XYZ file of C-alpha atoms in Angstrom:
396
model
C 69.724 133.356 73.443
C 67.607 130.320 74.393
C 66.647 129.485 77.981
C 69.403 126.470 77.067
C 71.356 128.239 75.354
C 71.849 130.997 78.599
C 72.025 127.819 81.080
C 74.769 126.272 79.030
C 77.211 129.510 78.307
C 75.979 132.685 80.303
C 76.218 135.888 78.444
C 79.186 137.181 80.303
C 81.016 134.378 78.323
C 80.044 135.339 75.558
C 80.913 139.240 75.601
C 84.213 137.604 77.090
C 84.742 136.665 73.472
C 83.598 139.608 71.605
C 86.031 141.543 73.977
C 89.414 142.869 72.010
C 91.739 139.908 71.288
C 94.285 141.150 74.378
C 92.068 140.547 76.950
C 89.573 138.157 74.970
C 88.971 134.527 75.836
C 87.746 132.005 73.811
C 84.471 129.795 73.541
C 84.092 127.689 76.776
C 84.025 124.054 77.097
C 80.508 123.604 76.804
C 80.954 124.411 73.067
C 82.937 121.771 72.225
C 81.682 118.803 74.655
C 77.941 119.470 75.198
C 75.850 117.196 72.884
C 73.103 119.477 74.303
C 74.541 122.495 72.644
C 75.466 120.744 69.153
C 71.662 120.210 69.314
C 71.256 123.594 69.335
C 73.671 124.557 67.332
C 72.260 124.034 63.859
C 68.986 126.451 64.499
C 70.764 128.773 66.404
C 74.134 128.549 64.599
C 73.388 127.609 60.746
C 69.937 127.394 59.693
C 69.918 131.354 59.075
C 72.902 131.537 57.059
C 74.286 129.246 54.288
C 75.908 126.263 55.005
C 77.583 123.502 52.739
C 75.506 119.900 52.866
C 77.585 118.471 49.749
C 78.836 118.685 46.016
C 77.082 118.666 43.408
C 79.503 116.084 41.364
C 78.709 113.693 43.651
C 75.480 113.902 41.611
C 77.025 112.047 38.951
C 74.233 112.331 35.842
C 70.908 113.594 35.981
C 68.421 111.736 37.315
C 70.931 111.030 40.514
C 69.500 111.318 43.973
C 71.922 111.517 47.297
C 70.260 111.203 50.678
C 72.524 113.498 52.931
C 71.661 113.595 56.870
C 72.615 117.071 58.503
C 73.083 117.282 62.298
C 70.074 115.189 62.198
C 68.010 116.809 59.554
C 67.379 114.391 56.363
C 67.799 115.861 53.149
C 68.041 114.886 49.784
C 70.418 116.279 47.118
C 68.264 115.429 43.536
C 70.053 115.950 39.829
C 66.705 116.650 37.691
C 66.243 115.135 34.348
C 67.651 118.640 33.417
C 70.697 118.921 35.177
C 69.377 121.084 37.835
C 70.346 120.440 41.310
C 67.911 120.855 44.224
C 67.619 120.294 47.773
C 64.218 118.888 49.655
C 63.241 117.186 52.906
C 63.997 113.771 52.728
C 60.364 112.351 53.511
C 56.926 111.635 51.889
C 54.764 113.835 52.131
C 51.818 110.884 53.319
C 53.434 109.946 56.668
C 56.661 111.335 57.170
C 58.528 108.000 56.187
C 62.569 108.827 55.233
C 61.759 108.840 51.369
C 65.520 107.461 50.047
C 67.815 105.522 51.981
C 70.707 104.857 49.513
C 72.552 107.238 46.372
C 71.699 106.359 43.190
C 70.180 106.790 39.468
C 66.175 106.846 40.024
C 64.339 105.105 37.538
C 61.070 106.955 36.139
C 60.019 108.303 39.927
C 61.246 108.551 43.289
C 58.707 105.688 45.682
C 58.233 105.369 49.468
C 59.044 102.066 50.410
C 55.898 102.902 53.252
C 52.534 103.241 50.979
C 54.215 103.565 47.567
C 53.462 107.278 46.975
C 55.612 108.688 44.036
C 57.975 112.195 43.206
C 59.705 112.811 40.208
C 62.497 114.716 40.024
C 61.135 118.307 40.650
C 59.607 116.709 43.899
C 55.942 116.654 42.526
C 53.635 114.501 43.811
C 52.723 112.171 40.786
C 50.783 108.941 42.390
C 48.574 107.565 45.238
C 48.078 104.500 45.088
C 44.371 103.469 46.751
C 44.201 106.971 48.331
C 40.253 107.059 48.236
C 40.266 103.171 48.756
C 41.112 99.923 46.466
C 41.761 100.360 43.259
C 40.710 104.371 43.601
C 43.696 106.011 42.751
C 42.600 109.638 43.647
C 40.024 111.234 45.886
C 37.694 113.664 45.935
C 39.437 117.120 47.800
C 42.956 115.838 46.986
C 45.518 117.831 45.216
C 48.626 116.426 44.219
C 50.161 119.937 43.743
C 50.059 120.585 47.043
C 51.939 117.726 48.443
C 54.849 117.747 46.915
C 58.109 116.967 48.551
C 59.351 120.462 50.536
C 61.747 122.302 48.702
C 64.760 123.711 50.668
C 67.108 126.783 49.558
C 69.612 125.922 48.084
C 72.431 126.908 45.720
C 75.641 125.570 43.779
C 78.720 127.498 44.226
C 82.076 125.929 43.342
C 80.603 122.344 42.915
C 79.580 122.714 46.603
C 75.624 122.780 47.201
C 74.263 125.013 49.954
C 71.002 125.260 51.709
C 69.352 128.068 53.986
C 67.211 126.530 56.219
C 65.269 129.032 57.443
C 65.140 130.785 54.194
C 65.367 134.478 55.449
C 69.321 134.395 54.521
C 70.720 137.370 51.837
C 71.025 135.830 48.274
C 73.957 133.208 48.299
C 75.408 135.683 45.321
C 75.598 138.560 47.769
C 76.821 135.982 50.640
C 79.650 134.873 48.758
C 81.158 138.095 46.865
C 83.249 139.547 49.432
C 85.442 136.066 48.508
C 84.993 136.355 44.924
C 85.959 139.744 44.683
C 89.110 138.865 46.577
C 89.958 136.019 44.560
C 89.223 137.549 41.311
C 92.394 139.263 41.496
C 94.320 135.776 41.889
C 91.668 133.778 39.092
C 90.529 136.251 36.835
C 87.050 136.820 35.877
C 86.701 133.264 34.277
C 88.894 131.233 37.099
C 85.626 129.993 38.970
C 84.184 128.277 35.782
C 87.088 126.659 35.116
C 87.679 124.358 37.487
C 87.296 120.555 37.370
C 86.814 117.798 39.495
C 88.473 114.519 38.729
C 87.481 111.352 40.589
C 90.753 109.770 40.089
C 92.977 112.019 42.617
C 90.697 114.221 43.349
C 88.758 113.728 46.604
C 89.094 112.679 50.607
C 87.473 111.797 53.530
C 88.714 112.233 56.711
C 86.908 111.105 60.490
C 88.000 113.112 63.120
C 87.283 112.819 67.117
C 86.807 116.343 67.237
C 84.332 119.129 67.431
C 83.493 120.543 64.093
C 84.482 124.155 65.592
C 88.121 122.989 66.400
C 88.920 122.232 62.656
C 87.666 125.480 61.848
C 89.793 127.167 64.202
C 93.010 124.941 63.534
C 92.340 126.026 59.828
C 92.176 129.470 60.572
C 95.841 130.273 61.625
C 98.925 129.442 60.957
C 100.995 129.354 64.131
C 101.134 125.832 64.591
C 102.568 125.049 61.183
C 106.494 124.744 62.630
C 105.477 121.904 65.355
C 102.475 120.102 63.671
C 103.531 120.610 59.716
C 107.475 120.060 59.937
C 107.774 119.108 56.320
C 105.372 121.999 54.640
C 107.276 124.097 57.351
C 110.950 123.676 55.467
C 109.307 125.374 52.372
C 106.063 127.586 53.376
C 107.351 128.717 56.891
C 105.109 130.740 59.551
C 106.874 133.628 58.640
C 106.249 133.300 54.939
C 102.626 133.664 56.087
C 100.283 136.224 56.926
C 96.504 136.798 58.801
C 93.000 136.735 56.811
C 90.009 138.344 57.971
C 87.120 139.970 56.083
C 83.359 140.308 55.327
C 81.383 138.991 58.001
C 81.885 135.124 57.396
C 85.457 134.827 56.286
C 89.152 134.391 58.037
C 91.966 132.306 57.571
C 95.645 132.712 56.279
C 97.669 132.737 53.317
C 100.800 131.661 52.268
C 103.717 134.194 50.482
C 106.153 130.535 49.516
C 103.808 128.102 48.271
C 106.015 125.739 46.477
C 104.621 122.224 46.162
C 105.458 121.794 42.453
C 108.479 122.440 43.084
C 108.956 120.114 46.013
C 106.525 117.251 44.487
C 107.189 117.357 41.019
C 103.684 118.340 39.981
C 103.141 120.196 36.729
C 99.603 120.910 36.239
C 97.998 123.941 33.730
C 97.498 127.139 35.731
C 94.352 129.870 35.818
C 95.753 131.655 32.916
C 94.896 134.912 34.611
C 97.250 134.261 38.321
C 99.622 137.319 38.520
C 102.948 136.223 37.358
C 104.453 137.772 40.397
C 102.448 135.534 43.056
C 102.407 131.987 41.403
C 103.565 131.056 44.947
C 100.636 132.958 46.741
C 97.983 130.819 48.268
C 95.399 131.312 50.573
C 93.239 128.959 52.810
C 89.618 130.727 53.999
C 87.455 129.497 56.557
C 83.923 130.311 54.862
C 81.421 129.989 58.186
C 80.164 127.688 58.839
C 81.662 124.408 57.478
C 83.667 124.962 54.571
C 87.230 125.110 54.053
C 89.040 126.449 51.002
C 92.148 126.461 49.243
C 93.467 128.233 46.041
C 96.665 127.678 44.591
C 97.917 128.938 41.003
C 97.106 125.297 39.742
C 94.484 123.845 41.627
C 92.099 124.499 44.447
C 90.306 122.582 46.944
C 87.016 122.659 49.221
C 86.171 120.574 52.275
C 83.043 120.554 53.804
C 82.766 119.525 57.731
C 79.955 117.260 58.361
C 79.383 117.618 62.352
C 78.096 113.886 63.879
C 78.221 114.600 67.210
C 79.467 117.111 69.462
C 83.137 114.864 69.218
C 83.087 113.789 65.776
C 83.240 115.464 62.664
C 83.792 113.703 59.181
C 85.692 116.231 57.003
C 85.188 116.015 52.933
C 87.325 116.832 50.924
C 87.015 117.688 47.150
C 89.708 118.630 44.967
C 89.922 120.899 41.755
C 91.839 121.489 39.035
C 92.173 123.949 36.303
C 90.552 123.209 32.640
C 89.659 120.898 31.007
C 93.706 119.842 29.951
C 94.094 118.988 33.738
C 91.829 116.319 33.965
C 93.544 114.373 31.033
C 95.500 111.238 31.765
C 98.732 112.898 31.155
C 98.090 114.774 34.353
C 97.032 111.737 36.693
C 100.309 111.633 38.558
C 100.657 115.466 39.376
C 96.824 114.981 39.965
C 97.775 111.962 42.985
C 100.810 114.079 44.302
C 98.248 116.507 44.858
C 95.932 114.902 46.919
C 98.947 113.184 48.751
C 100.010 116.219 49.897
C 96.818 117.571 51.289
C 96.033 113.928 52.654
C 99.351 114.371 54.602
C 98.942 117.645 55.652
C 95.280 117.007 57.276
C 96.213 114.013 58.359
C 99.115 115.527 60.716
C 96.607 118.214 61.554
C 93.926 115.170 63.158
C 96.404 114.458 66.306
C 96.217 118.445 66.885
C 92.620 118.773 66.947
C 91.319 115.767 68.689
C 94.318 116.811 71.232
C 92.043 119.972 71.576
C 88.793 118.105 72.186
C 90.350 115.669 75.057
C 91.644 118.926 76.303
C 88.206 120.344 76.451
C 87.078 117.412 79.196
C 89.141 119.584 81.693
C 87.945 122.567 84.094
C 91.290 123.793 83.717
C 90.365 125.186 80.779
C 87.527 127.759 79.678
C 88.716 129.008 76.501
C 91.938 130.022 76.896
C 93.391 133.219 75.365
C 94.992 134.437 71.918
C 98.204 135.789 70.562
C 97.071 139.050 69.475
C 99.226 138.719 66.632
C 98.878 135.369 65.318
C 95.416 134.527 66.436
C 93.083 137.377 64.749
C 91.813 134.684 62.349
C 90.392 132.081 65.246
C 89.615 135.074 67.364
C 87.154 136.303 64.590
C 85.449 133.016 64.471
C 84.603 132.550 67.816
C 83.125 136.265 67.701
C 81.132 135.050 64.691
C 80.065 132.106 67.103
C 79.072 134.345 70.075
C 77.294 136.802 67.940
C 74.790 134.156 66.665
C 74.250 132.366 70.062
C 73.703 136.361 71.698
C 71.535 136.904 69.083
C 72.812 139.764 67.350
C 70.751 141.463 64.849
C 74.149 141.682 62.740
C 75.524 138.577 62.999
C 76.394 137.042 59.629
């Protein structure tokens, strides 16, 4: 822990946590309302794993550059000429100036608005204008090749682009597979390539007065869903749903009655390898640190939480079909029943949350305490937290 980190949540709190869910408590208030610790939090908390800083078909044809600004870091998402997405630090290499300001198609090279130094879309270095003086283009001693723009770690998973920070993570392909190798029984061995994004009923975004954490942990369990989620209550109850915890990064619940084509209407194509005995099975995963997924027989959806502060989170939503049938026109109103559905459903979840985050103001609370049946799910989260802020040579 850092000297800040120790002054702000003292160890015992922290083994507190990691104690056995009967007698645990959960992360204290500082957590949640100390913009102190949310400045801490994305060194100590995500830049030694992987965490989600957008979608890559939000890159919409090569050549496409999106500035992205993460808990204060700028970055820039860049579609190469090639198709390849990459992730660098958002600032010339000369003097540090923020190198894009706006999304959008680049035109032969990337320029700094500051001395007019250029990039092209592998981040190399390509001009200097008056570098060695008027007119002199290059100098003596001066190597382009080393001052290109600073790559960061990244990879595309799911349309969803991920960066390591610090770059000492696992491989993203070993991070991931204890989800893919769950899933693969519900998808097949294809599902994950055939999935689609549609712009037309297929995305959301959501501000929320709330701590990033707090949407994790409402997303993790399913106890609430008779008082906050009446309506998806009369047809997925809490008892038709059970607890999700594995790997080292994952936890979140899944559903035994998922029936929304049958209550909406919605027809849409199907991965062709679901079990025919689970076509209402879906689960929702919390994937630590900021991503929250869905899978359903016929679509599937990923949100990424974009902490602001430490009482505002803006949560992204991105929604996915199957094949390419599904994004046809004949589709478009299953497609916007869809996205209703999960636009009502997170929007009655926003009053729950931010309720959370007022609640967090008072001394009367330090964390509280779990069901230590229903609450395994947020439980394992806020070990996952405490683990990384103690330092734990395991922690995921």
């Amino acid at each position: 822990m850092t000297d800040l980190t120790q002054s702000l949540i003292p160890a015992r709190q922290l083994d507190d946590v990691l104690a056995p869910i009967e007698e645990a408590t959960g992360m204290p208030n500082e957590a949640y309302v100390s913009e102190a610790f949310f400045a801490e939090e994305r060194d100590r908390l995500m830049a030694n794993t992987w965490v989600c800083v957008g979608f890559a078909s939000d890159l919409i044809k090569n050549g496409y550059v999106k500035p992205v600004d993460f808990m204060g870091l700028p970055l820039l998402m860049m579609r190469n000429k090639d198709g390849e997405t990459q992730v660098f630090h958002n600032v010339c290499s000369h003097r540090g100036m923020q190198l894009v300001a706006e999304e959008g198609e680049v035109q032969g090279v990337i320029r700094c608005p500051y001395h007019s130094w250029t990039y092209d879309l592998n981040g190399n270095l390509r001009g200097t204008p008056h570098i060695g003086g008027v007119g002199q283009h290059k100098v003596d001693g001066f190597k382009c090749e080393k001052h290109g723009l600073k790559p960061i770690r990244s990879a595309v998973w799911m349309d969803m682009v991920f960066v390591n920070l610090d770059g000492q993570a696992p491989e993203f392909a070993e991070h991931v597979a204890p989800l893919e190798n769950r899933w693969r029984d519900f998808v097949g061995p294809e599902g994950f390539e055939l999935l689609r994004r549609v712009n037309m009923g297929g995305n959301l975004e959501i501000t929320v007065n709330c701590n990033w954490k707090l949407a994790v942990e409402n997303y993790c369990e399913s106890y609430h869903l008779p008082w906050v989620h009446p309506s998806l209550n009369t047809y997925s109850r809490l008892e038709d749903h059970y607890n999700i915890q594995f790997g080292e990064h994952f936890s979140g619940q899944g559903s035994l009655a998922y029936r929304l084509s049958d209550v909406a209407g919605t027809r849409l194509p199907k991965f062709p390898s679901w079990p025919k005995d689970k076509m209402e099975h879906a689960e929702y995963v919390s994937f630590f640190p900021n991503v929250l997924l869905g899978i359903q027989a016929d679509h599937a959806f990923a949100m990424m939480l974009e902490p602001v502060s430490a009482a505002k989170t803006v949560e992204h939503l991105r929604v996915y079909y199957v094949g390419d049938e599904a994004t046809q026109d004949a589709y478009a109103a299953c497609r916007t029943s869809t996205l209703e559905s999960w636009r009502v459903v997170f929007g009655e979840d926003i009053g729950a949350v931010e309720g959370m985050q007022r609640g967090r103001q008072s001394p009367g609370f330090q964390g509280g305490v779990f069901s230590p049946v229903l609450d395994h799910p947020t439980h394992f989260f806020h070990q996952w937290v405490a683990r990384r802020l103690r330092g734990d040579a395991d922690a995921a």
